[in-house]
């Protein structure tokens, strides 16, 4: 979302000339004639901020957007400014009238300057029986980490996705959080350079770059999201049942 935020930055300070779409509970008539004061992001959410309210956009899995052109599908939310337009499709749109600092805990956003790794670690440790591959996608712990980053950091850190949080050594878990923050920032650069696909080592790949053996691809945990991993070089941390 930070990537999109940067692309939309030229619209900040501009008046909305037209606002339309089929999104429910969005006051299109109220947005018109308002000045876009800023664009913020929180994890995978994009926030269009106006003087008295904000519009929250979440692209979900199938959301699309188009800048300065339209797609041939039902418009969810379209904003026309003096110098261009942004159109959103198949996304989730919400009106936020409370101050954003009350709604969002910025310290959980891996791309935010106030991200707090110790707090993330404590939140992870509060559910020690949870699978690490599921917890990494928890947007209340690590906002902004998506499925690609999840798979890549687990591979980098040599942790098997089915490991239980409470069984992972403290230092390894803390390093995993920091690796996630670092990779999220790098991923943003790759998006800007349009090279993101070249950098994935295991996500959507077939062969382990360390061992040159086939990777496994499985839907693990309740989230149903795919995990790509190597059984050989990613350690599975489980309770020692012989104790
Ligand atoms: Zn391997």
PDB file of C-alpha atoms and ligand atoms in Angstrom:
ATOM      1  CA  UNK A   1       0.000   0.000   0.000  1.00  0.00           C
ATOM      2  CA  UNK A   2       2.933   2.332   0.595  1.00  0.00           C
ATOM      3  CA  UNK A   3       3.739   1.793  -3.084  1.00  0.00           C
ATOM      4  CA  UNK A   4       0.283   3.016  -4.099  1.00  0.00           C
ATOM      5  CA  UNK A   5       0.485   5.850  -1.564  1.00  0.00           C
ATOM      6  CA  UNK A   6       3.595   7.171  -3.314  1.00  0.00           C
ATOM      7  CA  UNK A   7       1.952   6.959  -6.732  1.00  0.00           C
ATOM      8  CA  UNK A   8      -1.024   8.944  -5.468  1.00  0.00           C
ATOM      9  CA  UNK A   9       1.005  11.628  -3.663  1.00  0.00           C
ATOM     10  CA  UNK A  10       0.487  14.209  -6.458  1.00  0.00           C
ATOM     11  CA  UNK A  11      -3.243  14.311  -5.591  1.00  0.00           C
ATOM     12  CA  UNK A  12      -2.598  15.501  -2.027  1.00  0.00           C
ATOM     13  CA  UNK A  13      -3.778  19.068  -1.543  1.00  0.00           C
ATOM     14  CA  UNK A  14      -6.177  18.823  -4.479  1.00  0.00           C
ATOM     15  CA  UNK A  15      -9.922  19.284  -4.503  1.00  0.00           C
ATOM     16  CA  UNK A  16     -12.144  16.285  -5.270  1.00  0.00           C
ATOM     17  CA  UNK A  17     -14.160  17.278  -8.334  1.00  0.00           C
ATOM     18  CA  UNK A  18     -16.169  14.071  -8.561  1.00  0.00           C
ATOM     19  CA  UNK A  19     -16.702  11.077  -6.279  1.00  0.00           C
ATOM     20  CA  UNK A  20     -18.743   8.078  -7.344  1.00  0.00           C
ATOM     21  CA  UNK A  21     -19.068   4.306  -7.203  1.00  0.00           C
ATOM     22  CA  UNK A  22     -21.213   1.557  -5.692  1.00  0.00           C
ATOM     23  CA  UNK A  23     -19.528   1.373  -2.265  1.00  0.00           C
ATOM     24  CA  UNK A  24     -22.045   1.276   0.560  1.00  0.00           C
ATOM     25  CA  UNK A  25     -21.945   3.745   3.450  1.00  0.00           C
ATOM     26  CA  UNK A  26     -19.626   6.119   1.611  1.00  0.00           C
ATOM     27  CA  UNK A  27     -20.930   9.713   1.522  1.00  0.00           C
ATOM     28  CA  UNK A  28     -20.015  10.494  -2.084  1.00  0.00           C
ATOM     29  CA  UNK A  29     -21.742  13.882  -1.983  1.00  0.00           C
ATOM     30  CA  UNK A  30     -19.765  14.801   1.152  1.00  0.00           C
ATOM     31  CA  UNK A  31     -16.406  13.895  -0.435  1.00  0.00           C
ATOM     32  CA  UNK A  32     -17.028  16.171  -3.399  1.00  0.00           C
ATOM     33  CA  UNK A  33     -15.478  19.624  -3.023  1.00  0.00           C
ATOM     34  CA  UNK A  34     -13.271  18.397  -0.146  1.00  0.00           C
ATOM     35  CA  UNK A  35      -9.500  18.792  -0.151  1.00  0.00           C
ATOM     36  CA  UNK A  36      -7.487  15.583   0.164  1.00  0.00           C
ATOM     37  CA  UNK A  37      -5.243  16.508   3.106  1.00  0.00           C
ATOM     38  CA  UNK A  38      -3.082  13.386   3.177  1.00  0.00           C
ATOM     39  CA  UNK A  39      -2.849   9.725   2.212  1.00  0.00           C
ATOM     40  CA  UNK A  40      -1.800   7.323   4.949  1.00  0.00           C
ATOM     41  CA  UNK A  41      -1.281   3.591   4.993  1.00  0.00           C
ATOM     42  CA  UNK A  42      -1.749   1.012   7.673  1.00  0.00           C
ATOM     43  CA  UNK A  43      -0.527  -2.407   6.650  1.00  0.00           C
ATOM     44  CA  UNK A  44      -2.628  -3.294   3.627  1.00  0.00           C
ATOM     45  CA  UNK A  45      -5.047  -0.411   4.144  1.00  0.00           C
ATOM     46  CA  UNK A  46      -4.951   2.857   2.272  1.00  0.00           C
ATOM     47  CA  UNK A  47      -6.446   5.919   3.961  1.00  0.00           C
ATOM     48  CA  UNK A  48      -7.639   8.977   2.084  1.00  0.00           C
ATOM     49  CA  UNK A  49      -7.739  11.728   4.695  1.00  0.00           C
ATOM     50  CA  UNK A  50     -10.088  14.689   4.457  1.00  0.00           C
ATOM     51  CA  UNK A  51     -10.509  17.469   7.060  1.00  0.00           C
ATOM     52  CA  UNK A  52     -13.318  15.730   9.033  1.00  0.00           C
ATOM     53  CA  UNK A  53     -13.157  12.082   8.036  1.00  0.00           C
ATOM     54  CA  UNK A  54     -11.130   9.443   6.212  1.00  0.00           C
ATOM     55  CA  UNK A  55     -11.979   6.810   3.613  1.00  0.00           C
ATOM     56  CA  UNK A  56     -10.351   3.448   4.226  1.00  0.00           C
ATOM     57  CA  UNK A  57      -9.647   1.197   1.247  1.00  0.00           C
ATOM     58  CA  UNK A  58      -8.606  -2.440   1.541  1.00  0.00           C
ATOM     59  CA  UNK A  59      -7.964  -4.220  -1.748  1.00  0.00           C
ATOM     60  CA  UNK A  60      -8.594  -7.642  -0.152  1.00  0.00           C
ATOM     61  CA  UNK A  61      -7.547 -10.534  -2.426  1.00  0.00           C
ATOM     62  CA  UNK A  62      -9.173  -9.464  -5.668  1.00  0.00           C
ATOM     63  CA  UNK A  63      -9.266  -5.669  -5.482  1.00  0.00           C
ATOM     64  CA  UNK A  64      -7.905  -3.648  -8.386  1.00  0.00           C
ATOM     65  CA  UNK A  65      -7.115  -0.016  -8.954  1.00  0.00           C
ATOM     66  CA  UNK A  66      -6.423   2.186 -11.943  1.00  0.00           C
ATOM     67  CA  UNK A  67      -4.770   5.601 -11.930  1.00  0.00           C
ATOM     68  CA  UNK A  68      -5.889   8.032 -14.636  1.00  0.00           C
ATOM     69  CA  UNK A  69      -7.877   5.397 -16.510  1.00  0.00           C
ATOM     70  CA  UNK A  70     -10.855   3.138 -15.890  1.00  0.00           C
ATOM     71  CA  UNK A  71     -11.226  -0.639 -15.946  1.00  0.00           C
ATOM     72  CA  UNK A  72     -14.175  -2.388 -17.546  1.00  0.00           C
ATOM     73  CA  UNK A  73     -15.826  -3.513 -14.314  1.00  0.00           C
ATOM     74  CA  UNK A  74     -18.135  -2.166 -11.616  1.00  0.00           C
ATOM     75  CA  UNK A  75     -16.614   0.928 -10.009  1.00  0.00           C
ATOM     76  CA  UNK A  76     -16.503   0.668  -6.230  1.00  0.00           C
ATOM     77  CA  UNK A  77     -14.989   4.072  -5.548  1.00  0.00           C
ATOM     78  CA  UNK A  78     -13.699   6.668  -7.982  1.00  0.00           C
ATOM     79  CA  UNK A  79     -12.183  10.017  -7.080  1.00  0.00           C
ATOM     80  CA  UNK A  80     -11.553  12.652  -9.708  1.00  0.00           C
ATOM     81  CA  UNK A  81      -9.105  15.413  -8.868  1.00  0.00           C
ATOM     82  CA  UNK A  82      -7.981  18.483 -10.758  1.00  0.00           C
ATOM     83  CA  UNK A  83      -5.075  16.656 -12.417  1.00  0.00           C
ATOM     84  CA  UNK A  84      -6.280  13.074 -12.637  1.00  0.00           C
ATOM     85  CA  UNK A  85      -8.302  10.264 -11.121  1.00  0.00           C
ATOM     86  CA  UNK A  86      -8.054   7.101  -9.087  1.00  0.00           C
ATOM     87  CA  UNK A  87     -10.534   4.244  -9.471  1.00  0.00           C
ATOM     88  CA  UNK A  88     -10.984   1.235  -7.181  1.00  0.00           C
ATOM     89  CA  UNK A  89     -12.745  -2.038  -7.943  1.00  0.00           C
ATOM     90  CA  UNK A  90     -13.804  -5.063  -5.876  1.00  0.00           C
ATOM     91  CA  UNK A  91     -12.264  -3.592  -2.732  1.00  0.00           C
ATOM     92  CA  UNK A  92     -13.571  -2.891   0.737  1.00  0.00           C
ATOM     93  CA  UNK A  93     -14.338   0.788   1.413  1.00  0.00           C
ATOM     94  CA  UNK A  94     -15.216   2.256   4.785  1.00  0.00           C
ATOM     95  CA  UNK A  95     -15.873   5.660   6.218  1.00  0.00           C
ATOM     96  CA  UNK A  96     -13.874   6.543   9.344  1.00  0.00           C
ATOM     97  CA  UNK A  97     -15.072   9.498  11.368  1.00  0.00           C
ATOM     98  CA  UNK A  98     -12.981   8.948  14.520  1.00  0.00           C
ATOM     99  CA  UNK A  99      -9.440  10.384  14.761  1.00  0.00           C
ATOM    100  CA  UNK A 100      -7.089   7.907  13.056  1.00  0.00           C
ATOM    101  CA  UNK A 101      -4.781   7.730  16.070  1.00  0.00           C
ATOM    102  CA  UNK A 102      -7.709   6.269  18.026  1.00  0.00           C
ATOM    103  CA  UNK A 103      -8.486   3.712  15.332  1.00  0.00           C
ATOM    104  CA  UNK A 104      -4.954   2.587  14.468  1.00  0.00           C
ATOM    105  CA  UNK A 105      -2.022   1.374  16.501  1.00  0.00           C
ATOM    106  CA  UNK A 106       0.774   2.559  14.219  1.00  0.00           C
ATOM    107  CA  UNK A 107       3.374   0.660  16.251  1.00  0.00           C
ATOM    108  CA  UNK A 108       2.140  -2.626  14.700  1.00  0.00           C
ATOM    109  CA  UNK A 109       2.764  -1.482  11.106  1.00  0.00           C
ATOM    110  CA  UNK A 110       6.052  -2.965   9.877  1.00  0.00           C
ATOM    111  CA  UNK A 111       6.594  -0.057   7.485  1.00  0.00           C
ATOM    112  CA  UNK A 112       5.795   2.658  10.011  1.00  0.00           C
ATOM    113  CA  UNK A 113       8.584   4.563  11.763  1.00  0.00           C
ATOM    114  CA  UNK A 114       7.028   3.809  15.155  1.00  0.00           C
ATOM    115  CA  UNK A 115       6.902   0.021  14.624  1.00  0.00           C
ATOM    116  CA  UNK A 116       7.768  -1.690  17.921  1.00  0.00           C
ATOM    117  CA  UNK A 117       9.458  -5.118  17.498  1.00  0.00           C
ATOM    118  CA  UNK A 118       9.332  -5.900  21.251  1.00  0.00           C
ATOM    119  CA  UNK A 119       5.586  -5.397  21.286  1.00  0.00           C
ATOM    120  CA  UNK A 120       5.246  -7.677  18.249  1.00  0.00           C
ATOM    121  CA  UNK A 121       7.336 -10.308  20.023  1.00  0.00           C
ATOM    122  CA  UNK A 122       5.163 -10.096  23.160  1.00  0.00           C
ATOM    123  CA  UNK A 123       1.992 -10.435  21.102  1.00  0.00           C
ATOM    124  CA  UNK A 124       3.404 -13.478  19.302  1.00  0.00           C
ATOM    125  CA  UNK A 125       4.436 -15.068  22.607  1.00  0.00           C
ATOM    126  CA  UNK A 126       0.963 -14.517  24.105  1.00  0.00           C
ATOM    127  CA  UNK A 127      -0.235 -17.429  21.934  1.00  0.00           C
ATOM    128  CA  UNK A 128       2.625 -19.933  22.098  1.00  0.00           C
ATOM    129  CA  UNK A 129       0.555 -22.785  20.603  1.00  0.00           C
ATOM    130  CA  UNK A 130      -0.045 -20.919  17.372  1.00  0.00           C
ATOM    131  CA  UNK A 131       1.594 -21.889  14.075  1.00  0.00           C
ATOM    132  CA  UNK A 132       4.220 -19.324  13.105  1.00  0.00           C
ATOM    133  CA  UNK A 133       3.007 -19.219   9.472  1.00  0.00           C
ATOM    134  CA  UNK A 134      -0.433 -18.118  10.666  1.00  0.00           C
ATOM    135  CA  UNK A 135       0.727 -15.599  13.247  1.00  0.00           C
ATOM    136  CA  UNK A 136       2.963 -13.813  10.719  1.00  0.00           C
ATOM    137  CA  UNK A 137      -0.154 -12.944   8.702  1.00  0.00           C
ATOM    138  CA  UNK A 138      -1.986 -11.550  11.749  1.00  0.00           C
ATOM    139  CA  UNK A 139      -2.463  -7.895  10.848  1.00  0.00           C
ATOM    140  CA  UNK A 140      -2.934  -6.967  14.519  1.00  0.00           C
ATOM    141  CA  UNK A 141       0.614  -8.128  15.213  1.00  0.00           C
ATOM    142  CA  UNK A 142       2.515  -7.408  12.004  1.00  0.00           C
ATOM    143  CA  UNK A 143       0.400  -5.125   9.846  1.00  0.00           C
ATOM    144  CA  UNK A 144       1.610  -5.131   6.264  1.00  0.00           C
ATOM    145  CA  UNK A 145       3.144  -8.608   6.151  1.00  0.00           C
ATOM    146  CA  UNK A 146       1.589 -10.546   3.291  1.00  0.00           C
ATOM    147  CA  UNK A 147       1.859 -14.118   2.110  1.00  0.00           C
ATOM    148  CA  UNK A 148       4.989 -13.543   0.005  1.00  0.00           C
ATOM    149  CA  UNK A 149       6.922 -11.890   2.838  1.00  0.00           C
ATOM    150  CA  UNK A 150       5.746 -14.616   5.246  1.00  0.00           C
ATOM    151  CA  UNK A 151       7.209 -17.385   3.088  1.00  0.00           C
ATOM    152  CA  UNK A 152      10.428 -15.541   2.355  1.00  0.00           C
ATOM    153  CA  UNK A 153      11.267 -14.607   5.972  1.00  0.00           C
ATOM    154  CA  UNK A 154      10.590 -18.125   7.201  1.00  0.00           C
ATOM    155  CA  UNK A 155      12.968 -19.419   4.541  1.00  0.00           C
ATOM    156  CA  UNK A 156      15.606 -16.756   5.287  1.00  0.00           C
ATOM    157  CA  UNK A 157      15.387 -17.561   8.996  1.00  0.00           C
ATOM    158  CA  UNK A 158      15.335 -21.323   8.331  1.00  0.00           C
ATOM    159  CA  UNK A 159      12.134 -21.806  10.305  1.00  0.00           C
ATOM    160  CA  UNK A 160       9.548 -24.360   9.159  1.00  0.00           C
ATOM    161  CA  UNK A 161       6.066 -22.791   8.729  1.00  0.00           C
ATOM    162  CA  UNK A 162       4.431 -25.443  10.948  1.00  0.00           C
ATOM    163  CA  UNK A 163       6.648 -24.559  13.921  1.00  0.00           C
ATOM    164  CA  UNK A 164       4.861 -23.582  17.132  1.00  0.00           C
ATOM    165  CA  UNK A 165       5.702 -20.087  18.324  1.00  0.00           C
ATOM    166  CA  UNK A 166       6.446 -21.146  21.891  1.00  0.00           C
ATOM    167  CA  UNK A 167       9.018 -23.700  20.707  1.00  0.00           C
ATOM    168  CA  UNK A 168      11.045 -21.288  18.570  1.00  0.00           C
ATOM    169  CA  UNK A 169      14.132 -20.009  20.466  1.00  0.00           C
ATOM    170  CA  UNK A 170      13.676 -16.416  21.645  1.00  0.00           C
ATOM    171  CA  UNK A 171      16.580 -15.020  19.612  1.00  0.00           C
ATOM    172  CA  UNK A 172      15.367 -16.768  16.447  1.00  0.00           C
ATOM    173  CA  UNK A 173      11.837 -15.390  16.883  1.00  0.00           C
ATOM    174  CA  UNK A 174      13.130 -11.864  17.495  1.00  0.00           C
ATOM    175  CA  UNK A 175      15.360 -12.107  14.438  1.00  0.00           C
ATOM    176  CA  UNK A 176      12.394 -13.322  12.403  1.00  0.00           C
ATOM    177  CA  UNK A 177      10.445 -10.153  13.290  1.00  0.00           C
ATOM    178  CA  UNK A 178      13.383  -7.918  12.322  1.00  0.00           C
ATOM    179  CA  UNK A 179      13.865  -9.881   9.088  1.00  0.00           C
ATOM    180  CA  UNK A 180      10.183  -9.309   8.301  1.00  0.00           C
ATOM    181  CA  UNK A 181      10.552  -5.550   8.786  1.00  0.00           C
ATOM    182  CA  UNK A 182      13.701  -5.441   6.638  1.00  0.00           C
ATOM    183  CA  UNK A 183      12.193  -7.549   3.866  1.00  0.00           C
ATOM    184  CA  UNK A 184       8.976  -5.495   3.824  1.00  0.00           C
ATOM    185  CA  UNK A 185      11.041  -2.357   3.199  1.00  0.00           C
ATOM    186  CA  UNK A 186      13.106  -4.108   0.529  1.00  0.00           C
ATOM    187  CA  UNK A 187       9.959  -5.423  -1.124  1.00  0.00           C
ATOM    188  CA  UNK A 188       8.729  -1.858  -1.441  1.00  0.00           C
ATOM    189  CA  UNK A 189      11.909  -0.911  -3.315  1.00  0.00           C
ATOM    190  CA  UNK A 190      11.487  -3.919  -5.600  1.00  0.00           C
ATOM    191  CA  UNK A 191       7.906  -2.878  -6.367  1.00  0.00           C
ATOM    192  CA  UNK A 192       9.162   0.574  -7.309  1.00  0.00           C
ATOM    193  CA  UNK A 193      11.821  -0.997  -9.550  1.00  0.00           C
ATOM    194  CA  UNK A 194       9.261  -3.509 -10.884  1.00  0.00           C
ATOM    195  CA  UNK A 195      11.624  -6.352 -10.019  1.00  0.00           C
ATOM    196  CA  UNK A 196       9.695  -7.931  -7.109  1.00  0.00           C
ATOM    197  CA  UNK A 197       9.174 -11.293  -8.843  1.00  0.00           C
ATOM    198  CA  UNK A 198      12.906 -11.745  -9.463  1.00  0.00           C
ATOM    199  CA  UNK A 199      13.672 -11.539  -5.748  1.00  0.00           C
ATOM    200  CA  UNK A 200      11.453 -14.289  -4.395  1.00  0.00           C
ATOM    201  CA  UNK A 201      13.547 -17.263  -3.271  1.00  0.00           C
ATOM    202  CA  UNK A 202      10.761 -19.675  -2.316  1.00  0.00           C
ATOM    203  CA  UNK A 203       7.437 -17.892  -2.757  1.00  0.00           C
ATOM    204  CA  UNK A 204       5.827 -19.285  -5.923  1.00  0.00           C
ATOM    205  CA  UNK A 205       9.089 -21.116  -6.656  1.00  0.00           C
ATOM    206  CA  UNK A 206       9.761 -24.814  -7.174  1.00  0.00           C
ATOM    207  CA  UNK A 207      13.339 -25.538  -6.062  1.00  0.00           C
ATOM    208  CA  UNK A 208      15.093 -24.757  -2.770  1.00  0.00           C
ATOM    209  CA  UNK A 209      18.012 -22.423  -3.616  1.00  0.00           C
ATOM    210  CA  UNK A 210      20.029 -23.852  -0.676  1.00  0.00           C
ATOM    211  CA  UNK A 211      19.561 -27.561  -1.330  1.00  0.00           C
ATOM    212  CA  UNK A 212      18.487 -27.718  -4.976  1.00  0.00           C
ATOM    213  CA  UNK A 213      15.625 -30.050  -4.028  1.00  0.00           C
ATOM    214  CA  UNK A 214      11.902 -29.543  -4.701  1.00  0.00           C
ATOM    215  CA  UNK A 215      10.106 -27.143  -2.358  1.00  0.00           C
ATOM    216  CA  UNK A 216       6.841 -28.144  -0.741  1.00  0.00           C
ATOM    217  CA  UNK A 217       3.698 -26.109  -1.281  1.00  0.00           C
ATOM    218  CA  UNK A 218       0.902 -26.622   1.239  1.00  0.00           C
ATOM    219  CA  UNK A 219      -2.069 -24.755   2.598  1.00  0.00           C
ATOM    220  CA  UNK A 220      -1.241 -24.758   6.308  1.00  0.00           C
ATOM    221  CA  UNK A 221      -3.419 -23.482   9.135  1.00  0.00           C
ATOM    222  CA  UNK A 222      -6.826 -21.876   9.302  1.00  0.00           C
ATOM    223  CA  UNK A 223      -5.903 -19.005   7.002  1.00  0.00           C
ATOM    224  CA  UNK A 224      -5.747 -21.386   4.040  1.00  0.00           C
ATOM    225  CA  UNK A 225      -2.859 -19.386   2.551  1.00  0.00           C
ATOM    226  CA  UNK A 226      -0.121 -21.282   0.735  1.00  0.00           C
ATOM    227  CA  UNK A 227       3.188 -21.993   2.388  1.00  0.00           C
ATOM    228  CA  UNK A 228       6.274 -22.653   0.238  1.00  0.00           C
ATOM    229  CA  UNK A 229       9.077 -24.283   2.197  1.00  0.00           C
ATOM    230  CA  UNK A 230      11.949 -26.730   2.281  1.00  0.00           C
ATOM    231  CA  UNK A 231      11.780 -29.655   4.677  1.00  0.00           C
ATOM    232  CA  UNK A 232      15.537 -30.009   4.683  1.00  0.00           C
ATOM    233  CA  UNK A 233      16.807 -26.540   5.620  1.00  0.00           C
ATOM    234  CA  UNK A 234      13.844 -25.088   7.546  1.00  0.00           C
ATOM    235  CA  UNK A 235      13.809 -26.360  11.105  1.00  0.00           C
ATOM    236  CA  UNK A 236      10.517 -27.609  12.540  1.00  0.00           C
ATOM    237  CA  UNK A 237      10.214 -26.430  16.154  1.00  0.00           C
ATOM    238  CA  UNK A 238       7.785 -28.712  17.978  1.00  0.00           C
ATOM    239  CA  UNK A 239       7.517 -29.809  21.628  1.00  0.00           C
ATOM    240  CA  UNK A 240       9.904 -32.628  22.509  1.00  0.00           C
ATOM    241  CA  UNK A 241       7.464 -35.472  23.212  1.00  0.00           C
ATOM    242  CA  UNK A 242      10.130 -37.669  24.861  1.00  0.00           C
ATOM    243  CA  UNK A 243      10.298 -35.337  27.877  1.00  0.00           C
TER     244      UNK A 243
HETATM  245 ZN1  LIG B   1      16.404 -26.297   1.558  1.00  0.00          ZN
END
